[in-house]
Coordinates of C-alpha atoms (C1' of nucleotides) in Angstrom, one line a residue:
Chain A
M1 CA -37.7 -3.0 2.7
D2 CA -39.8 -5.9 3.7
G3 CA -38.9 -8.0 6.7
S4 CA -35.5 -6.8 7.6
W5 CA -32.4 -5.5 5.9
I6 CA -30.5 -7.4 8.6
T7 CA -30.9 -10.6 6.6
K8 CA -28.5 -9.1 4.0
F9 CA -25.7 -9.2 6.6
P10 CA -24.8 -12.8 7.6
G11 CA -22.6 -11.5 10.4
L12 CA -25.7 -10.0 12.1
S13 CA -28.0 -13.0 11.8
R14 CA -27.0 -14.3 15.2
L15 CA -28.0 -11.1 16.9
P16 CA -30.3 -11.7 19.8
E17 CA -33.9 -10.5 19.2
D18 CA -33.8 -7.5 21.5
I19 CA -30.6 -6.1 20.0
R20 CA -31.9 -6.7 16.5
L21 CA -35.0 -4.7 17.3
Q22 CA -32.9 -1.9 18.8
L23 CA -30.7 -1.9 15.7
E24 CA -33.7 -1.7 13.4
S25 CA -35.5 1.0 15.2
G26 CA -32.4 3.0 15.9
S27 CA -31.2 3.2 12.3
Q28 CA -32.6 4.4 9.1
V29 CA -32.5 3.3 5.5
V30 CA -31.2 6.0 3.2
S31 CA -30.8 6.4 -0.6
V32 CA -28.0 8.2 -2.2
P33 CA -27.7 9.0 -5.9
A34 CA -24.8 8.0 -8.0
G35 CA -21.9 10.4 -7.8
T36 CA -22.4 11.6 -4.3
E37 CA -19.5 11.8 -2.0
V38 CA -20.6 9.6 0.9
F39 CA -17.8 10.7 3.1
A40 CA -14.8 12.9 2.6
P41 CA -12.0 14.4 4.7
G42 CA -13.2 17.1 7.1
Q43 CA -16.7 15.8 7.3
S44 CA -17.1 14.1 10.6
A45 CA -19.3 11.2 9.8
D46 CA -22.1 10.7 12.3
N47 CA -23.4 7.5 10.8
L48 CA -22.0 4.1 10.1
L49 CA -23.1 3.0 6.7
L50 CA -24.0 -0.6 5.8
L51 CA -24.5 -0.9 2.1
L52 CA -27.7 -2.6 0.9
D53 CA -27.4 -1.9 -2.7
G54 CA -24.9 -0.3 -5.1
T55 CA -21.2 0.2 -4.8
V56 CA -19.0 2.9 -3.1
R57 CA -15.6 3.6 -4.4
V58 CA -13.1 4.5 -1.8
H59 CA -10.1 6.4 -3.0
Q60 CA -7.5 8.8 -1.7
R61 CA -6.7 12.2 -3.0
S62 CA -3.0 12.8 -2.9
D63 CA -1.2 16.0 -2.1
T64 CA -0.3 16.2 -5.8
G65 CA -3.9 16.2 -6.9
R66 CA -3.8 12.7 -8.2
E67 CA -5.9 9.9 -6.9
V68 CA -5.3 6.3 -5.7
F69 CA -8.1 3.8 -5.7
L70 CA -8.1 2.0 -2.4
Y71 CA -11.0 -0.4 -2.5
R72 CA -14.7 -0.8 -3.4
V73 CA -17.5 -1.3 -0.9
N74 CA -20.1 -3.7 -2.2
A75 CA -23.7 -4.5 -1.1
G76 CA -23.5 -6.4 2.2
E77 CA -20.4 -4.6 3.4
S78 CA -19.9 -1.6 5.5
C79 CA -17.9 1.6 5.3
V80 CA -15.6 1.0 8.1
L81 CA -13.8 4.2 7.4
T82 CA -16.8 6.1 8.5
T83 CA -16.8 4.0 11.7
A84 CA -13.3 5.0 12.3
C85 CA -14.0 8.6 11.8
M86 CA -16.9 8.3 14.1
L87 CA -15.1 6.6 16.9
A88 CA -11.6 8.0 16.6
F89 CA -12.2 11.5 15.5
E90 CA -9.3 11.1 13.2
D91 CA -9.1 12.8 9.9
Y92 CA -9.0 10.5 7.1
S93 CA -7.7 11.6 3.7
A94 CA -9.9 9.1 2.0
V95 CA -13.0 9.9 0.0
G96 CA -16.0 7.6 -0.6
T97 CA -17.9 8.2 -3.8
A98 CA -21.2 6.4 -4.7
E99 CA -20.5 4.8 -8.1
T100 CA -24.1 3.8 -8.6
D101 CA -27.3 4.8 -6.9
V102 CA -26.8 3.4 -3.4
Q103 CA -29.2 2.2 -0.7
A104 CA -27.7 2.0 2.8
V105 CA -28.5 1.7 6.4
A106 CA -27.3 4.6 8.5
I107 CA -26.5 3.8 12.1
P108 CA -26.1 6.9 14.1
R109 CA -23.2 7.2 16.5
A110 CA -25.3 6.8 19.6
T111 CA -26.9 3.6 18.5
F112 CA -23.6 2.3 17.3
D113 CA -21.9 2.8 20.5
D114 CA -24.7 1.4 22.5
L115 CA -24.8 -1.7 20.5
A116 CA -21.1 -2.1 20.5
G117 CA -21.3 -2.2 24.3
K118 CA -24.2 -4.5 24.5
S119 CA -23.5 -7.1 21.9
T120 CA -20.6 -9.3 21.3
V121 CA -22.0 -10.4 17.9
F122 CA -22.3 -6.8 16.8
R123 CA -18.7 -6.1 17.9
E124 CA -17.5 -9.0 16.0
F125 CA -19.3 -7.8 13.0
I126 CA -17.6 -4.5 13.1
F127 CA -14.1 -5.9 13.8
K128 CA -14.5 -8.3 10.9
A129 CA -15.3 -5.5 8.6
Y130 CA -12.2 -3.8 9.8
S131 CA -10.0 -6.8 9.3
R132 CA -11.5 -7.3 5.9
R133 CA -10.5 -3.9 4.8
I134 CA -7.0 -4.1 6.3
T135 CA -6.4 -7.4 4.5
D136 CA -7.6 -5.7 1.3
L137 CA -5.1 -2.9 1.8
F138 CA -2.4 -5.5 2.4
T139 CA -3.0 -7.3 -0.8
L140 CA -3.3 -3.9 -2.6
I141 CA 0.1 -2.9 -1.4
D142 CA 1.5 -6.3 -2.3
D143 CA 0.1 -5.9 -5.8
I144 CA 1.4 -2.4 -6.3
V145 CA 4.8 -3.3 -5.2
F146 CA 5.3 -6.7 -6.8
Q147 CA 2.8 -7.3 -9.5
R148 CA 3.3 -6.3 -13.2
M149 CA 0.8 -3.9 -14.6
D150 CA -0.4 -6.2 -17.4
V151 CA -1.3 -8.9 -14.8
R152 CA -3.1 -6.4 -12.6
L153 CA -5.0 -4.9 -15.6
A154 CA -6.0 -8.3 -16.8
A155 CA -7.4 -9.2 -13.3
R156 CA -9.2 -5.9 -13.0
L157 CA -10.8 -6.2 -16.4
L158 CA -12.2 -9.6 -15.4
E159 CA -13.5 -8.2 -12.2
L160 CA -15.1 -5.2 -13.8
A161 CA -16.7 -7.1 -16.7
D162 CA -20.5 -7.4 -16.6
N163 CA -22.3 -10.5 -17.7
Q164 CA -21.8 -9.6 -21.4
D165 CA -18.0 -9.6 -20.9
T166 CA -18.1 -5.8 -21.3
V167 CA -16.2 -3.2 -19.2
R168 CA -17.5 0.3 -19.4
A169 CA -14.6 2.5 -18.4
T170 CA -12.3 4.9 -20.1
H171 CA -8.6 4.3 -20.1
A172 CA -8.2 7.2 -17.7
V173 CA -10.6 5.6 -15.2
L174 CA -8.8 2.3 -15.4
G175 CA -5.6 4.2 -14.8
T176 CA -6.8 5.6 -11.5
E177 CA -8.3 2.2 -10.5
L178 CA -4.8 0.8 -10.7
G179 CA -2.9 3.8 -9.7
T180 CA -1.1 4.2 -12.9
A181 CA -1.0 6.6 -15.9
R182 CA -3.6 6.5 -18.8
E183 CA -0.8 5.9 -21.3
V184 CA 0.2 2.7 -19.6
I185 CA -3.3 1.5 -19.8
S186 CA -3.6 2.4 -23.5
R187 CA -0.4 0.6 -24.3
T188 CA -1.3 -2.5 -22.3
L189 CA -4.8 -2.7 -23.8
S190 CA -3.3 -2.4 -27.3
E191 CA -1.1 -5.3 -26.5
F192 CA -4.2 -7.3 -25.2
Q193 CA -6.0 -6.4 -28.4
R194 CA -3.1 -7.5 -30.5
R195 CA -3.3 -10.9 -28.8
G196 CA -7.0 -11.1 -29.5
W197 CA -8.1 -11.0 -25.9
I198 CA -10.2 -7.8 -26.2
E199 CA -11.9 -5.5 -28.6
Q200 CA -12.0 -1.8 -27.9
A201 CA -14.4 1.1 -28.5
R202 CA -14.6 4.5 -27.0
G203 CA -15.2 4.0 -23.3
V204 CA -15.7 0.3 -23.7
V205 CA -13.6 -2.8 -23.5
R206 CA -15.1 -6.1 -24.7
I207 CA -13.5 -9.3 -23.5
T208 CA -13.2 -11.7 -26.4
G209 CA -10.5 -14.1 -25.1
R210 CA -11.3 -14.6 -21.5
S211 CA -9.0 -17.5 -21.2
G212 CA -5.9 -15.5 -22.2
L213 CA -6.6 -12.8 -19.6
E214 CA -7.3 -15.4 -17.0
R215 CA -4.1 -17.2 -17.7
L216 CA -2.2 -13.9 -17.4
A217 CA -4.0 -12.9 -14.2
R218 CA -3.3 -16.2 -12.6
S219 CA 0.3 -16.4 -13.8
A220 CA 1.4 -14.4 -10.7
R221 CA 0.1 -16.9 -8.2
A222 CA 1.2 -19.9 -10.3
E223 CA 4.9 -18.7 -10.1
V224 CA 4.9 -19.6 -6.4
Chain B
M1 CA 6.5 -2.4 36.7
D2 CA 5.9 0.0 39.4
G3 CA 2.6 1.8 39.6
S4 CA 0.9 0.8 36.4
W5 CA 1.8 0.4 32.8
I6 CA -1.4 2.0 32.0
T7 CA 0.1 5.4 32.4
K8 CA 2.1 4.7 29.2
F9 CA -1.1 4.8 27.3
P10 CA -2.8 8.2 27.3
G11 CA -5.9 6.7 25.7
L12 CA -6.4 4.5 28.8
S13 CA -5.9 7.2 31.4
R14 CA -9.6 8.0 31.5
L15 CA -10.6 4.4 32.4
P16 CA -12.8 4.2 35.4
E17 CA -11.1 2.7 38.4
D18 CA -12.8 -0.7 38.4
I19 CA -12.1 -1.3 34.7
R20 CA -8.5 -0.3 35.2
L21 CA -8.1 -2.8 38.0
Q22 CA -9.7 -5.5 35.9
L23 CA -7.4 -4.7 33.0
E24 CA -4.4 -4.9 35.2
S25 CA -5.3 -8.1 36.9
G26 CA -6.6 -9.7 33.7
S27 CA -3.4 -9.1 31.7
Q28 CA 0.2 -9.9 32.0
V29 CA 3.5 -8.2 31.2
V30 CA 5.6 -10.3 28.9
S31 CA 9.2 -10.0 27.5
V32 CA 10.2 -11.0 24.1
P33 CA 13.8 -11.2 22.8
A34 CA 14.8 -9.4 19.7
G35 CA 14.2 -11.3 16.5
T36 CA 11.1 -13.2 17.7
E37 CA 8.1 -13.4 15.5
V38 CA 5.4 -11.9 17.6
F39 CA 2.7 -13.0 15.3
A40 CA 2.6 -14.7 11.9
P41 CA 0.0 -16.1 9.5
G42 CA -1.5 -19.3 10.8
Q43 CA -1.0 -18.5 14.4
S44 CA -4.2 -17.5 16.0
A45 CA -3.2 -14.9 18.4
D46 CA -5.0 -15.2 21.7
N47 CA -3.5 -12.0 23.1
L48 CA -3.7 -8.4 22.2
L49 CA -0.3 -6.9 22.7
L50 CA 0.3 -3.3 23.9
L51 CA 3.9 -2.4 23.6
L52 CA 5.7 -1.0 26.6
D53 CA 9.2 -1.0 25.3
G54 CA 11.0 -1.8 22.0
T55 CA 9.7 -1.9 18.5
V56 CA 7.9 -4.4 16.3
R57 CA 8.3 -4.4 12.6
V58 CA 5.2 -5.5 10.7
H59 CA 5.7 -6.7 7.2
Q60 CA 4.1 -8.9 4.7
R61 CA 5.6 -11.9 3.0
S62 CA 4.6 -12.0 -0.6
D63 CA 3.8 -15.0 -2.6
T64 CA 7.0 -14.4 -4.5
G65 CA 9.1 -14.7 -1.3
R66 CA 9.8 -11.1 -1.1
E67 CA 8.8 -8.8 1.7
V68 CA 7.1 -5.4 2.0
F69 CA 7.5 -3.4 5.1
L70 CA 4.1 -2.2 6.3
Y71 CA 4.6 -0.2 9.5
R72 CA 6.4 -0.2 12.8
V73 CA 4.8 -0.5 16.2
N74 CA 6.4 1.6 18.8
A75 CA 6.2 1.7 22.6
G76 CA 2.8 3.1 23.6
E77 CA 1.1 1.5 20.6
S78 CA -0.7 -1.7 20.1
C79 CA -0.6 -4.5 17.6
V80 CA -4.1 -4.1 16.2
L81 CA -3.4 -6.8 13.8
T82 CA -3.4 -9.2 16.6
T83 CA -6.7 -7.8 17.7
A84 CA -8.1 -8.4 14.3
C85 CA -6.9 -12.0 14.3
M86 CA -8.4 -12.4 17.7
L87 CA -11.8 -11.1 16.9
A88 CA -12.2 -11.9 13.3
F89 CA -10.5 -15.2 13.0
E90 CA -9.3 -14.0 9.7
D91 CA -6.0 -15.0 8.3
Y92 CA -3.6 -12.2 7.9
S93 CA -0.6 -12.6 5.7
A94 CA 1.3 -10.1 7.8
V95 CA 4.2 -11.0 10.1
G96 CA 5.3 -9.1 13.2
T97 CA 8.9 -9.3 14.2
A98 CA 10.5 -7.9 17.3
E99 CA 13.2 -5.6 16.2
T100 CA 14.6 -5.1 19.6
D101 CA 14.0 -6.8 22.9
V102 CA 10.4 -6.0 23.6
Q103 CA 8.2 -5.6 26.7
A104 CA 4.5 -5.8 26.2
V105 CA 1.2 -6.2 28.0
A106 CA -0.6 -9.3 26.8
I107 CA -4.4 -9.0 27.1
P108 CA -6.1 -12.3 26.7
R109 CA -9.1 -12.7 24.5
A110 CA -11.5 -13.1 27.3
T111 CA -10.4 -10.0 29.1
F112 CA -10.4 -8.0 25.9
D113 CA -13.9 -8.9 25.0
D114 CA -15.2 -8.3 28.4
L115 CA -13.6 -4.9 28.6
A116 CA -14.7 -4.0 25.1
G117 CA -18.2 -4.6 26.2
K118 CA -18.0 -2.8 29.5
S119 CA -16.0 0.3 28.7
T120 CA -16.5 3.0 26.1
V121 CA -13.1 4.4 26.8
F122 CA -11.5 1.0 26.1
R123 CA -13.4 0.6 22.9
E124 CA -12.4 4.1 21.8
F125 CA -8.8 3.2 22.5
I126 CA -9.0 0.1 20.3
F127 CA -10.7 1.9 17.5
K128 CA -8.3 4.7 17.6
A129 CA -5.4 2.2 17.3
Y130 CA -7.2 0.7 14.2
S131 CA -7.7 4.0 12.5
R132 CA -4.1 5.0 13.2
R133 CA -2.9 1.9 11.4
I134 CA -5.3 2.4 8.5
T135 CA -4.2 6.0 8.0
D136 CA -0.6 4.8 8.1
L137 CA -1.4 2.3 5.4
F138 CA -3.1 5.0 3.3
T139 CA -0.1 7.3 3.4
L140 CA 2.2 4.3 2.7
I141 CA 0.2 3.5 -0.4
D142 CA 0.3 7.2 -1.4
D143 CA 4.0 7.2 -1.0
I144 CA 4.6 4.1 -2.9
V145 CA 2.5 5.2 -5.8
F146 CA 3.4 8.9 -6.1
Q147 CA 6.7 9.5 -4.3
R148 CA 10.1 9.3 -5.8
M149 CA 12.5 6.9 -4.2
D150 CA 15.2 9.4 -3.3
V151 CA 12.6 11.5 -1.4
R152 CA 11.4 8.4 0.4
L153 CA 14.9 7.3 1.3
A154 CA 15.9 10.7 2.5
A155 CA 12.8 10.8 4.8
R156 CA 13.5 7.3 6.1
L157 CA 17.1 7.9 6.8
L158 CA 16.1 10.9 8.9
E159 CA 13.6 8.8 10.8
L160 CA 15.9 5.9 11.4
A161 CA 18.9 8.1 12.5
D162 CA 19.9 7.8 16.2
N163 CA 21.0 10.8 18.2
Q164 CA 24.4 10.7 16.6
D165 CA 23.0 11.0 13.2
T166 CA 23.8 7.4 12.4
V167 CA 21.7 4.8 10.8
R168 CA 22.7 1.2 11.3
A169 CA 21.2 -0.7 8.5
T170 CA 22.5 -2.5 5.4
H171 CA 21.4 -1.4 2.0
A172 CA 19.3 -4.6 1.7
V173 CA 17.4 -3.7 4.9
L174 CA 16.7 -0.2 3.7
G175 CA 15.5 -1.8 0.5
T176 CA 12.9 -3.9 2.2
E177 CA 11.9 -1.0 4.4
L178 CA 11.0 0.9 1.3
G179 CA 9.8 -2.0 -0.8
T180 CA 12.5 -1.6 -3.3
A181 CA 15.7 -3.4 -4.5
R182 CA 19.0 -3.1 -2.8
E183 CA 20.6 -1.8 -6.0
V184 CA 18.3 1.2 -6.0
I185 CA 19.3 2.0 -2.5
S186 CA 23.0 1.6 -3.3
R187 CA 22.7 4.0 -6.2
T188 CA 20.6 6.6 -4.4
L189 CA 23.0 6.5 -1.4
S190 CA 25.9 7.0 -3.7
E191 CA 24.2 10.1 -5.1
F192 CA 23.6 11.4 -1.5
Q193 CA 27.2 10.8 -0.7
R194 CA 28.3 12.6 -3.8
R195 CA 26.3 15.6 -2.7
G196 CA 28.0 15.4 0.7
W197 CA 24.8 14.6 2.7
I198 CA 26.0 11.2 4.1
E199 CA 29.1 9.1 4.7
Q200 CA 29.0 5.4 4.3
A201 CA 30.6 2.4 5.9
R202 CA 29.7 -1.3 5.9
G203 CA 26.2 -1.5 7.5
V204 CA 26.3 2.2 8.5
V205 CA 25.1 5.5 7.1
R206 CA 26.2 8.7 8.8
I207 CA 24.3 11.8 8.1
T208 CA 26.6 14.7 7.5
G209 CA 24.3 17.1 5.7
R210 CA 21.0 16.9 7.4
S211 CA 19.7 20.0 5.8
G212 CA 20.1 18.6 2.3
L213 CA 18.2 15.5 3.2
E214 CA 15.5 17.5 4.9
R215 CA 15.0 19.8 2.0
L216 CA 14.7 16.8 -0.4
A217 CA 12.3 15.0 2.0
R218 CA 10.1 18.1 2.3
S219 CA 10.2 18.9 -1.4
A220 CA 7.3 16.6 -2.0
R221 CA 4.9 18.3 0.3
A222 CA 6.2 21.7 -0.8
E223 CA 5.0 21.1 -4.3
V224 CA 1.4 21.3 -3.2
Chain C
dC1 C1' 49.4 -15.3 8.5
dC2 C1' 46.8 -17.0 4.8
dT3 C1' 42.8 -18.7 2.7
dC4 C1' 38.0 -19.8 2.5
dG5 C1' 33.5 -18.3 2.7
dC6 C1' 30.0 -15.2 3.9
dT7 C1' 27.9 -10.8 3.8
dG8 C1' 27.6 -6.3 2.1
dT9 C1' 28.4 -3.1 -1.8
dG10 C1' 29.3 -1.4 -6.8
dT11 C1' 28.1 -1.6 -11.6
dG12 C1' 26.5 -2.2 -16.3
dA13 C1' 23.0 -3.9 -19.3
dC14 C1' 18.4 -4.3 -19.9
dC15 C1' 13.3 -4.0 -19.2
dA16 C1' 9.0 -2.2 -17.2
dA17 C1' 6.6 1.7 -16.1
dG18 C1' 5.7 6.7 -15.3
dT19 C1' 6.1 11.5 -17.5
dC20 C1' 5.7 14.9 -21.0
dA21 C1' 4.3 16.8 -25.0
dC22 C1' 1.8 16.3 -28.6
dC23 C1' -1.7 14.8 -32.2
dA24 C1' -5.9 12.7 -34.0
dA25 C1' -10.3 10.8 -33.8
dA26 C1' -15.0 10.6 -31.7
dA27 C1' -18.9 12.6 -29.4
dG28 C1' -21.4 16.6 -27.9
dA29 C1' -22.7 21.4 -27.9
dT30 C1' -24.2 25.6 -30.3
Chain D
dA1 C1' -21.6 22.5 -39.9
dT2 C1' -18.3 24.0 -36.9
dC3 C1' -16.4 24.3 -32.5
dT4 C1' -15.2 22.1 -28.2
dT5 C1' -14.4 18.5 -25.1
dT6 C1' -13.3 14.0 -24.2
dT7 C1' -10.9 10.0 -25.3
dG8 C1' -7.2 7.4 -27.2
dG9 C1' -2.4 6.9 -29.6
dT10 C1' 2.5 7.7 -29.9
dG11 C1' 7.5 8.8 -29.4
dA12 C1' 11.2 10.4 -26.5
dC13 C1' 12.9 10.4 -22.1
dT14 C1' 13.5 9.3 -17.0
dT15 C1' 13.0 6.5 -13.1
dG16 C1' 13.0 2.4 -11.0
dG17 C1' 13.4 -2.8 -10.8
dT18 C1' 15.9 -7.1 -12.4
dC19 C1' 19.8 -9.9 -13.5
dA20 C1' 24.4 -11.1 -13.6
dC21 C1' 28.5 -10.7 -11.8
dA22 C1' 32.7 -8.6 -9.6
dC23 C1' 34.9 -7.3 -5.6
dA24 C1' 35.8 -5.7 -0.8
dG25 C1' 35.5 -6.4 4.3
dC26 C1' 35.7 -9.6 7.9
dG27 C1' 35.5 -13.7 10.8
dA28 C1' 36.8 -18.8 11.3
dG29 C1' 40.0 -22.4 10.9
dG30 C1' 44.0 -24.3 9.4

DNA sequence: CCTCGCTGTGTGACCAAGTCACCAAAAGAT
DNA sequence: ATCTTTTGGTGACTTGGTCACACAGCGAGG
């Protein structure tokens, strides 16, 4: 961690020198192995996490035992949920799971509150993180309510594809990502395969016809 | 506005005297007639609104022209969305419409930011409002994905009923409240009527068998 | 009073998607 | 090599959303 992790967060670059120092000394870089639950209902989070590396999957466990994927926190973003727990003492039903090995900055409650009082820039950073998440949730709701599954799946495949156009995920995983049943994923993928857009193997989807998927994924917006 | 509107907000009761005075003098009570759009995409909101009286319906206009109901802001709550717009300069796609005549306290940006810096209590109040909304959205998503329409409609009817067990809303309105089509509402209501739980008239639903609706509405949670 | 037109409601046909109950194939485990 | 677990495939069925259209209540104007 040469120099400062702060450079990874554009929103914090404008912090005055003294605040920046206080933030650095009052926080700690932590590593978390893949699969760990970073936060969960019942745990009062005492740290605000800013992700340096890796991804955290935020999902909600339903009463019925099933799960909805809510959003994904990437490097350079923060787990606002944790913030909310920290400041509001409210119980969230959301769970955060490290999808990969994760490096993050942990800002303890005291430091957080102190900085939130002192620095407008810091406050703005936090509020922006909040609004970002809220907007994400809005578009998620919009998608769930109005978007066809095939369109959503196409879009998600494109998002999840690595640089070799490969998605490593089982049908079941894709199902919970989109809040639908595995069977629906299986059928839709079969259809994609029939159209020559993808090839399938156990746990793997290879995109062979990117343009087709892209056209489908865009079709929703185009209708406007 | 005798005494102070601040008493309407429990979260603000612990404000120190000087901050409280500054909040009162630096803000303004405004009235808005029913039907006004309190905020909408594109309008940069310069005021944080705290509702004293009336309700504001927050919904999202989709690309496709349709609408999803997101949540309702009641007296004693705040339009956090506006806050987010204020602080994050992000464009929300959400719209807030006054459902009734509304009285609200408008806190201008400058006052807001000043107070957020000075007072921990005020900050906590704001963050709590945020988390409240986020949790609401979570349960909304959960409902949309996992809950049956009849259960959701039963619950909503009970919520919307006035003290004479009457809901004044057309099927179309109930449809957008629940993010579904009018036809689905019509069919479900027919079924409720058949079971003797409600009576219908143009634009009105009268609840005649509360217990039945309640049992249905609770059935979801009971399954756990 | 009648008619026009608007808004709200009812309905049937159809399609998309979620559920259930299985089965079969692939990968791991012993 | 066999057993077990995980993953994917399929058909039948239900729920919910879409479309097209019919019709009823009600106010405005002639």
